[in-house]
Short mmCIF file of C-alpha atoms in Angstrom, two decimals:
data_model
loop_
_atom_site.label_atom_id
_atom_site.label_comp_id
_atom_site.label_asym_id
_atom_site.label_seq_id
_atom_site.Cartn_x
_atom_site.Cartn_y
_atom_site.Cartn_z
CA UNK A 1 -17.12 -13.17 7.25
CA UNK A 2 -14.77 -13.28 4.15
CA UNK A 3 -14.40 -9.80 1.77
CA UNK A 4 -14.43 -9.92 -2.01
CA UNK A 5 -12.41 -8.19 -3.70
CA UNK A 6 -11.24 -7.28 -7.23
CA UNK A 7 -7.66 -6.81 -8.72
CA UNK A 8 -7.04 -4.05 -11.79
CA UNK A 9 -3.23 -4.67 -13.10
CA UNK A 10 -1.18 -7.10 -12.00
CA UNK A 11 -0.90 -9.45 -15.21
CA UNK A 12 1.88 -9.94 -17.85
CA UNK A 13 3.90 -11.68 -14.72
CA UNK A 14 3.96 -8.50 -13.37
CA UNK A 15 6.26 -9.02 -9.49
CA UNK A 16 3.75 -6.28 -7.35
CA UNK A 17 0.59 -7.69 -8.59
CA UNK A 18 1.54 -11.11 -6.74
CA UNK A 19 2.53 -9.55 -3.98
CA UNK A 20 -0.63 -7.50 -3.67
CA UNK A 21 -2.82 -10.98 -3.95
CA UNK A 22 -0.83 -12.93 -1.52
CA UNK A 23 -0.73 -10.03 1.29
CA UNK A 24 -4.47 -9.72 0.79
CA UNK A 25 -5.30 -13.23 1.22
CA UNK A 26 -2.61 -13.90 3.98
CA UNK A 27 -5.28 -14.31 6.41
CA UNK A 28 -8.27 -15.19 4.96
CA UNK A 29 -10.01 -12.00 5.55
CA UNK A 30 -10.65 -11.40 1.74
CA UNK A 31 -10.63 -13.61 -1.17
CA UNK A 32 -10.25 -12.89 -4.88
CA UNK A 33 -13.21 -13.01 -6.78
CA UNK A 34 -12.95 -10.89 -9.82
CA UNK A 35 -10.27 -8.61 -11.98
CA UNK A 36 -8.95 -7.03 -14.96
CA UNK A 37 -5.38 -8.30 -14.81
CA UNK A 38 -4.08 -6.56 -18.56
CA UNK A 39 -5.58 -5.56 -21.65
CA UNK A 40 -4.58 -8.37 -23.18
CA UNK A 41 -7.06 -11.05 -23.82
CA UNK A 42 -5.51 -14.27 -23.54
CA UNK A 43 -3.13 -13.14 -20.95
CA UNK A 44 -5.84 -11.25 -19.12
CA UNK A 45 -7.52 -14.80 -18.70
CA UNK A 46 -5.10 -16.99 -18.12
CA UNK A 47 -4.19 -15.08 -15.01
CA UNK A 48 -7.72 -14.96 -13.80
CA UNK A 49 -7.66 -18.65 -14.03
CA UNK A 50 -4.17 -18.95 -12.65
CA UNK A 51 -5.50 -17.00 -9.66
CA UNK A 52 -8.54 -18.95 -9.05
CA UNK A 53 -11.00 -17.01 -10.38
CA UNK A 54 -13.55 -19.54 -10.92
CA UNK A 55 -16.46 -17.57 -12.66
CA UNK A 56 -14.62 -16.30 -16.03
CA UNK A 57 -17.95 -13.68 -16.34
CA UNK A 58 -15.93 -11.77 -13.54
CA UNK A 59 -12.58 -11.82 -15.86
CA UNK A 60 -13.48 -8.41 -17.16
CA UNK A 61 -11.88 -6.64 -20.56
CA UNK A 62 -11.53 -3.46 -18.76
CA UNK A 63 -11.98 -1.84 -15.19
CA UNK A 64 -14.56 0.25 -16.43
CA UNK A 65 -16.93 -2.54 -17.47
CA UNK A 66 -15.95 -4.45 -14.12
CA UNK A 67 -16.82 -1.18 -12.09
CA UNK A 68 -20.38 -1.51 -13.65
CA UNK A 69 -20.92 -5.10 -13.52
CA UNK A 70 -19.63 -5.87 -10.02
CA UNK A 71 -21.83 -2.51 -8.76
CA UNK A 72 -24.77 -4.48 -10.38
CA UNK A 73 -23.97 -7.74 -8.19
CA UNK A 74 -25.47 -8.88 -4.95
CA UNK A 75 -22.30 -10.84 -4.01
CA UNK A 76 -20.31 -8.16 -5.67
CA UNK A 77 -16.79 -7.08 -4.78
CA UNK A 78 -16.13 -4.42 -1.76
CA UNK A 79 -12.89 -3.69 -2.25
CA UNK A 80 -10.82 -3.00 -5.64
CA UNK A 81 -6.80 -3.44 -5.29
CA UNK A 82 -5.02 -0.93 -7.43
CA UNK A 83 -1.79 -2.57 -9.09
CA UNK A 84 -1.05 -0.41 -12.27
CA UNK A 85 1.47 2.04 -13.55
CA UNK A 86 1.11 5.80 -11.59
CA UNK A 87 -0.74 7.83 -14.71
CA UNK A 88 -3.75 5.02 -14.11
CA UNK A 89 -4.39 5.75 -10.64
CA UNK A 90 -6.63 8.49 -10.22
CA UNK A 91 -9.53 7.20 -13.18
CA UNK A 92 -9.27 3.89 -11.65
CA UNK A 93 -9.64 4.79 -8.06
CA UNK A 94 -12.19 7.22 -8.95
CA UNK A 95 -14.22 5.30 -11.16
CA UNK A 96 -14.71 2.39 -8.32
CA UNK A 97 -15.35 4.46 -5.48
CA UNK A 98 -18.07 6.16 -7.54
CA UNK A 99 -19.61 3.22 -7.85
CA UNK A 100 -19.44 2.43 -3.58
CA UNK A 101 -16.11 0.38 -4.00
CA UNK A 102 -13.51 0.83 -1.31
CA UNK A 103 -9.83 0.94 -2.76
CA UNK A 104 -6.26 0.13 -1.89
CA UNK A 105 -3.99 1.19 -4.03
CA UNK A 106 -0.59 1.09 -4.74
CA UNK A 107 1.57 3.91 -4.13
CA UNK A 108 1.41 6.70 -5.11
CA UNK A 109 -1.70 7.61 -4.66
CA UNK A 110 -2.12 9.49 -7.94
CA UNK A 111 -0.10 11.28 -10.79
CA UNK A 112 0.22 14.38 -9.41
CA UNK A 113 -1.11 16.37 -5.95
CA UNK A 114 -4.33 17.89 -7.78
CA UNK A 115 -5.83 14.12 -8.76
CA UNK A 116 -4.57 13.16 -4.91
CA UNK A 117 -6.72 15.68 -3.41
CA UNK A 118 -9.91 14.89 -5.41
CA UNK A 119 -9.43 11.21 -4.84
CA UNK A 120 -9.09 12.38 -0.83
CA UNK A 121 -12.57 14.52 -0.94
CA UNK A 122 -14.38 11.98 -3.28
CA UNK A 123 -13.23 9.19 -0.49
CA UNK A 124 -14.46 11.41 2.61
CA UNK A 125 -18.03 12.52 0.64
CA UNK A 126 -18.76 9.01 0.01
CA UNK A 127 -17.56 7.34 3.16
CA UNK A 128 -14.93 5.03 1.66
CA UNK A 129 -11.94 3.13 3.06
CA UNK A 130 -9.03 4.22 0.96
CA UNK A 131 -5.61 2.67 2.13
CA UNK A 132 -2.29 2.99 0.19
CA UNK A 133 0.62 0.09 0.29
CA UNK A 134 3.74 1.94 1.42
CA UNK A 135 5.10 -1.83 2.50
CA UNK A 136 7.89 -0.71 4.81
CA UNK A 137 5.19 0.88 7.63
CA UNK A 138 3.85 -2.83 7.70
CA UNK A 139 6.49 -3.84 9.63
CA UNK A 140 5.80 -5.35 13.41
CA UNK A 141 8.71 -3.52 14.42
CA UNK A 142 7.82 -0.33 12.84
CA UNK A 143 4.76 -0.57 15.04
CA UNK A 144 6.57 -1.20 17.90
CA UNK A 145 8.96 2.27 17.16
CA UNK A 146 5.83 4.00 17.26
CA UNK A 147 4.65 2.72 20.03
CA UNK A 148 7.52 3.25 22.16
CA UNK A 149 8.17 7.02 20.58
CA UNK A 150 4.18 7.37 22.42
CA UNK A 151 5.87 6.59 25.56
CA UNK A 152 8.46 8.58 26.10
CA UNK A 153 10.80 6.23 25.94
CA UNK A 154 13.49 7.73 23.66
CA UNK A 155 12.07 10.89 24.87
CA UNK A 156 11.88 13.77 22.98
CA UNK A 157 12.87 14.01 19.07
CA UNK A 158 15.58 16.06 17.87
CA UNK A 159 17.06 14.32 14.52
CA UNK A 160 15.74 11.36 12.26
CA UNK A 161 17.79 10.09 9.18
CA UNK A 162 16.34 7.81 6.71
CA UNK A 163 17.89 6.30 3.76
CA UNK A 164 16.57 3.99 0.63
CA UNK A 165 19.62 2.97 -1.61
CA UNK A 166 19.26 0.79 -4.67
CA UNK A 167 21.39 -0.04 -7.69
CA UNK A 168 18.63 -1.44 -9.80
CA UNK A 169 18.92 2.01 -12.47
CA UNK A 170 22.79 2.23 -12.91
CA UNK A 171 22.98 -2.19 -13.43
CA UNK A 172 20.04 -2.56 -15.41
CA UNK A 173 20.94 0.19 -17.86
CA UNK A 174 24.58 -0.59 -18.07
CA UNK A 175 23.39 -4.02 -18.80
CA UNK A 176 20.66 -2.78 -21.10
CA UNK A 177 18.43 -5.26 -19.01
CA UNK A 178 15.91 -2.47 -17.72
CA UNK A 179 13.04 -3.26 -20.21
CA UNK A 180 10.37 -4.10 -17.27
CA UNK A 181 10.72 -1.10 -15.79
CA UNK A 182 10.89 1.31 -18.79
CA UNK A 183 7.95 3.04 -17.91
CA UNK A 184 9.23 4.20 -14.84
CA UNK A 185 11.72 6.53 -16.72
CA UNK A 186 8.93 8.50 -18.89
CA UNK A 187 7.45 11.49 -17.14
CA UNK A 188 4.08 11.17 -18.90
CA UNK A 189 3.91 7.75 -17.04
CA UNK A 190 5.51 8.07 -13.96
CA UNK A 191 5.34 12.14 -13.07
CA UNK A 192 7.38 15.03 -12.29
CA UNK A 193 10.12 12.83 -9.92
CA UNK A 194 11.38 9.19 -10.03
CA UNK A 195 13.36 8.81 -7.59
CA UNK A 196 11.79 11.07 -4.60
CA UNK A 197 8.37 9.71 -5.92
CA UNK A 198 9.04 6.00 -6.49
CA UNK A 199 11.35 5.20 -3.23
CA UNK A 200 11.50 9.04 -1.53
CA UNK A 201 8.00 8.50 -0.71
CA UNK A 202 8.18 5.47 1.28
CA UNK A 203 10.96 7.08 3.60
CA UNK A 204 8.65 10.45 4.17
CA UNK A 205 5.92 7.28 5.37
CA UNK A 206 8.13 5.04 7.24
CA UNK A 207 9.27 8.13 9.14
CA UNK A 208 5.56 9.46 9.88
CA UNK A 209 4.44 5.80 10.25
CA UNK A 210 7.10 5.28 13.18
CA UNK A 211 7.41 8.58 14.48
CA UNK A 212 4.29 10.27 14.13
CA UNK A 213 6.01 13.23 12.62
CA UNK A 214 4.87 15.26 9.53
CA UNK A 215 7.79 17.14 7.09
CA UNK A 216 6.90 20.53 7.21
CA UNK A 217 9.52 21.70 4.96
CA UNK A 218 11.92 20.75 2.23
CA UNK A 219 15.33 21.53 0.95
CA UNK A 220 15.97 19.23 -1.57
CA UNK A 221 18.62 18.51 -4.55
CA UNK A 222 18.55 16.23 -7.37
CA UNK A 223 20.87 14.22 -9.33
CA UNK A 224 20.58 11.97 -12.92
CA UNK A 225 22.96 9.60 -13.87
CA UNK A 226 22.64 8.13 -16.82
CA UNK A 227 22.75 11.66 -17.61
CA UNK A 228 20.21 11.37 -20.35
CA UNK A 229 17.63 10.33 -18.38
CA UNK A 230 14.87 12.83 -18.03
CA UNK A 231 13.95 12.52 -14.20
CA UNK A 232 16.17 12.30 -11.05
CA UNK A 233 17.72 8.70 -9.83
CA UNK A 234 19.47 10.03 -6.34
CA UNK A 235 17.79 12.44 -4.63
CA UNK A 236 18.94 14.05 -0.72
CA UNK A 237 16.35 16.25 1.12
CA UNK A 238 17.23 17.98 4.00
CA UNK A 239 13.74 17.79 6.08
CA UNK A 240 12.09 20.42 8.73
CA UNK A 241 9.25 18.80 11.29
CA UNK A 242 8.92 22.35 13.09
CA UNK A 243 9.45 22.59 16.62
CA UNK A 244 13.11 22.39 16.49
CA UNK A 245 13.25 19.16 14.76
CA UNK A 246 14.97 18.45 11.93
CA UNK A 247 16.01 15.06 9.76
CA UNK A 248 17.61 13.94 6.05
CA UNK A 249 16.58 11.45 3.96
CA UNK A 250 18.77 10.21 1.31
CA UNK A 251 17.13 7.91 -1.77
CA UNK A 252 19.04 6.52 -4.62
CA UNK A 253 18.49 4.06 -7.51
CA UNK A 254 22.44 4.36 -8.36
CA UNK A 255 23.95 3.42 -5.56
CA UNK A 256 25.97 0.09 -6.32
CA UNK A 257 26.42 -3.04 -4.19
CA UNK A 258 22.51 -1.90 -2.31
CA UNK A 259 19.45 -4.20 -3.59
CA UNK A 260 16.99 -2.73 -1.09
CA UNK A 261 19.21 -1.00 2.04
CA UNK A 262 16.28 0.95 3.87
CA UNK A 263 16.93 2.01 6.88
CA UNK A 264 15.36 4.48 9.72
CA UNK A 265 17.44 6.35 13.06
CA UNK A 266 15.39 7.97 15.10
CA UNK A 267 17.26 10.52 18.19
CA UNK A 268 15.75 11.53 21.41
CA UNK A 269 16.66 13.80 24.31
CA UNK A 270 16.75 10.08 26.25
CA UNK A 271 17.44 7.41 23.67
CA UNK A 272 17.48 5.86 19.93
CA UNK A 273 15.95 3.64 17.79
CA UNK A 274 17.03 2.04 14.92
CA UNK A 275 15.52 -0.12 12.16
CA UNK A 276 17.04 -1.93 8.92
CA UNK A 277 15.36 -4.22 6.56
CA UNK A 278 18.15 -5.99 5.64
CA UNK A 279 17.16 -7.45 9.98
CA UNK A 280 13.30 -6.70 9.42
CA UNK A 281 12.86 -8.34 13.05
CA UNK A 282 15.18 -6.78 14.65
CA UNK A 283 14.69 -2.98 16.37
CA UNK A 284 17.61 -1.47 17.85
CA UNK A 285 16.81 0.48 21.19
CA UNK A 286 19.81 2.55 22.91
CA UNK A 287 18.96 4.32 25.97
CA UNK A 288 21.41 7.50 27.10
CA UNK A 289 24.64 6.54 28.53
CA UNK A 290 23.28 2.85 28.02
CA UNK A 291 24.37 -0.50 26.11
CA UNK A 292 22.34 -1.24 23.16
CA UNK A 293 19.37 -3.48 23.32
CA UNK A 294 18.16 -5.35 20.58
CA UNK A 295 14.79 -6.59 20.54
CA UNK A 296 13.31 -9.14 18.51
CA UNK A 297 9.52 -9.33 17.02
CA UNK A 298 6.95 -11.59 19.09
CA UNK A 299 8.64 -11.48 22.11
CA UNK A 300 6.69 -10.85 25.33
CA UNK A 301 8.18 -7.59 26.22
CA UNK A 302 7.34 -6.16 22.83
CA UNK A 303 4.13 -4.11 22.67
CA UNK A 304 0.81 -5.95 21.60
CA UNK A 305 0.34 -3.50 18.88
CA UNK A 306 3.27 -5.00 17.49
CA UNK A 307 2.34 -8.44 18.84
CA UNK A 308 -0.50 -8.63 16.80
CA UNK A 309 1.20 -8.40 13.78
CA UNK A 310 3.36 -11.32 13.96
CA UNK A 311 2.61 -14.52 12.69
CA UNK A 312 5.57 -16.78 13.48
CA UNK A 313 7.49 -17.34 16.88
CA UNK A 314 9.93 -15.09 18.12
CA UNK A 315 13.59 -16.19 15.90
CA UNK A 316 11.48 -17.37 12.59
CA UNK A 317 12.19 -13.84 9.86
CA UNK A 318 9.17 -12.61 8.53
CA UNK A 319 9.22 -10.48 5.44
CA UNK A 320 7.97 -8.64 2.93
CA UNK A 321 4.98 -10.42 1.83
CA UNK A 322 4.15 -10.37 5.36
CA UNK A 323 4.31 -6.58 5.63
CA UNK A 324 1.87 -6.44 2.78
CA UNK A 325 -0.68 -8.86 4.53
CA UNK A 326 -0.31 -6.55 7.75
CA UNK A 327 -1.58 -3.49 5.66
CA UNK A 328 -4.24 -5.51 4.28
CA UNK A 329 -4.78 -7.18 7.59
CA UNK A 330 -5.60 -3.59 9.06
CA UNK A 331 -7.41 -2.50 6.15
CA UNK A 332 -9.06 -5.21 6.00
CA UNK A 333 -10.28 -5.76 9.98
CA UNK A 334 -11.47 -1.72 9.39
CA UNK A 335 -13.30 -2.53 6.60
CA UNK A 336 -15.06 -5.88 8.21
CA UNK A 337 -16.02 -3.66 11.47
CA UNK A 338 -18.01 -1.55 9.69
CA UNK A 339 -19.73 -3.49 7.95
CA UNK A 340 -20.63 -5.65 11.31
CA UNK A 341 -21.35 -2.18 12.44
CA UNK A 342 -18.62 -2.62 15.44
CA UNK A 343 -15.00 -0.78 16.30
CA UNK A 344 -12.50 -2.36 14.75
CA UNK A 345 -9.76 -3.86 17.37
CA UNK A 346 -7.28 -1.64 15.19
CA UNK A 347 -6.75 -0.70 11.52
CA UNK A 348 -3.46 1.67 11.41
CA UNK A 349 -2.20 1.94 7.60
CA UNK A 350 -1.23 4.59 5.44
CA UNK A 351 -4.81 5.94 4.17
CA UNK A 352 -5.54 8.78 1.02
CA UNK A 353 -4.67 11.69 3.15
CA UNK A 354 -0.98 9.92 3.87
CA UNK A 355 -0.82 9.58 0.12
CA UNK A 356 -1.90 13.12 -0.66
CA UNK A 357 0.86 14.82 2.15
CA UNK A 358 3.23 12.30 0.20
CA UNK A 359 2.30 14.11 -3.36
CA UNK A 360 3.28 16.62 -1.73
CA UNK A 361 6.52 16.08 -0.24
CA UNK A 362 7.15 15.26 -3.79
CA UNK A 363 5.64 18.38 -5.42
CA UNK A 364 7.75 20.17 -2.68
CA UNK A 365 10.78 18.43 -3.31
CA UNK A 366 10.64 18.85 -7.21
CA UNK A 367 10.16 22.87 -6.29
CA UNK A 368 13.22 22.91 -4.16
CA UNK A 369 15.56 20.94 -6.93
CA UNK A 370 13.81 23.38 -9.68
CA UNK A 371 15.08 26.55 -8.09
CA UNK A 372 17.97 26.16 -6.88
CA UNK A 373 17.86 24.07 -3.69
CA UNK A 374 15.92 26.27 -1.42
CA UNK A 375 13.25 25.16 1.13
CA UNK A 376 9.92 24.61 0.51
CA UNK A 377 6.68 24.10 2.48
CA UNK A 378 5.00 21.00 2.13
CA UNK A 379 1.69 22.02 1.98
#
């Protein structure tokens, strides 16, 4: 059995809309069959047709009309893929599922944390998948962290620091190159936060991804530069798990010479574990008083939660467009169980209630900046 599904955004040679069509047909669990790519015309239809959408009826002028007209279909779609700019969200998640669509949408999961939480009860009163792309949890490795965290095997958790450093705001600016990414500066687009919402938010899910852990508090504080930018481009948060557990997470879009430096260090009472994806492949495992190990996705000693997740032998790097077909692949496999009325063989991926706690580590974060660095409950 193949899904259909339906694409909103993504046209204008916009990079993430790609990236959201090839990770959802990596494994020919779902294929494109309809879409509103842009409200432009022409361009709306010429990536319809560039994307293989062979019935032009099901190149729709808005998501609205497609909404209605798919609902209408025998054959159609049961899943819509979100791909648009954050102040769109909410209407167009909303709009499908009330019409018995499933989403995935690109993070964040809304504009703010009140349109979050509706989307989350609207989702749970109509029995709807809702899954979120936070790429970096789609790692094989990142499964494997989790995985071994379950065990015991770096025992128990005292610290985790997690960083996201970028340069993209200070070079394109200075270069007066940023024009595809304007949007991302203007609060009435974007939200309350840009940095802590745009790249913050995918540290607060890599670390619950791989660790299991939720932030339970905040201290957080802000900086701009260009200073006459209206929102935040380096943020550092000082985080609270409870139980004695504590982490920081550090996320910048200023911080020169780093394209995409993410990277996760997780300490136990017994071990570490560490994961970069500048080495995607690669998870770094130090036991106490121990040399470091480094092992290596696909191998047989990794877990087969991890296992499953790989498509290439052990040696071969696989990327980014893979970790977007793993969330779709697990999304997807949930999606097809139920429908065959069976249990899926797994589906972890970041769902509308990881998106909602992640509006509000932002909300949270914003708070703590606002009044003078203090901490904050995320809640």
């Amino acid at each position: 059995m193949e899904l259909r599904f339906g694409m909103v955004g993504g046209g204008n040679g916009a990079f993430i809309g790609d990236v959201h069509r090839h990770g959802a047909q990596m494994d020919d669990l779902a294929v494109l069959t309809a879409g509103c790519f842009t409200r432009n015309p022409q361009k709306n239809l010429e990536a319809g047709r560039k994307w293989h959408i062979h019935d032009e009826s099901r190149i729709y002028p808005d998501y609205r009309t497609m909404a209605e007209e798919e609902a209408k279909r025998e054959d159609g779609i049961q899943f819509v893929v979100i791909t648009t700019p954050n102040v769109s969200h909410y209407e167009i998640a909303k709009c499908f599922m009330e019409h018995g669509v499933h989403v995935m949408c690109d993070k964040p999961l809304a504009f703010n944390l009140e349109q979050a939480q509706e989307l989350e009860k609207i989702a749970k009163e109509k029995d709807l998948l809702f899954g979120l792309t936070y790429t970096y949890t789609g790692y094989a490795v990142i499964r494997q962290a989790r995985e071994m965290i379950k065990a015991g095997k770096i025992g128990e958790i005292l610290h985790v620091v997690a960083e996201y450093p970028q340069d993209w705001v200070i070079s394109s600016l200075v270069q007066e190159k940023s024009d595809q990414a304007k949007w991302r500066f203007d609060p009435q687009i974007i939200g309350a936060s840009l940095c802590t919402g745009d790249i913050g938010t995918h540290l607060e899910q890599l670390i619950a991804q791989s660790t299991g852990l939720t932030i339970k508090r905040v201290l957080a504080r802000f900086d701009t530069y260009p200073r006459d930018l209206p929102l935040e481009t380096n943020t550092t948060v000082l985080l609270d798990f409870g139980d004695n557990i504590t982490g920081t997470l550090w996320a910048s879009q200023i911080a020169i010479g780093y394209e995409c430096g993410i990277k996760i260090r997780i300490f136990g009472t017994e071990g570490s574990l560490e994961w970069s994806h500048e080495m995607p492949g690669i998870l770094k495992y130090t036991k106490i008083n121990s040399p470091t190990m480094t092992l290596s996705a696909n191998r047989e000693y990794m877990c087969p939660e991890s296992r499953r997740l790989s498509r290439l032998p052990a040696g071969h790097p696989e990327g980014y467009y893979e970790a977007f077909g793993n969330i779709y692949h697990s999304f997807c496999e949930h999606l097809l169980a139920r429908l065959e009325g069976r249990e899926p063989e797994s589906y972890t991926y970041p769902t509308v209630e990881d998106g909602v706690h992640g509006m509000k580590f932002v909300k949270a974060c914003v708070k703590s900046n606002a009044e003078g660095n203090i901490w904050v409950n995320v809640d």
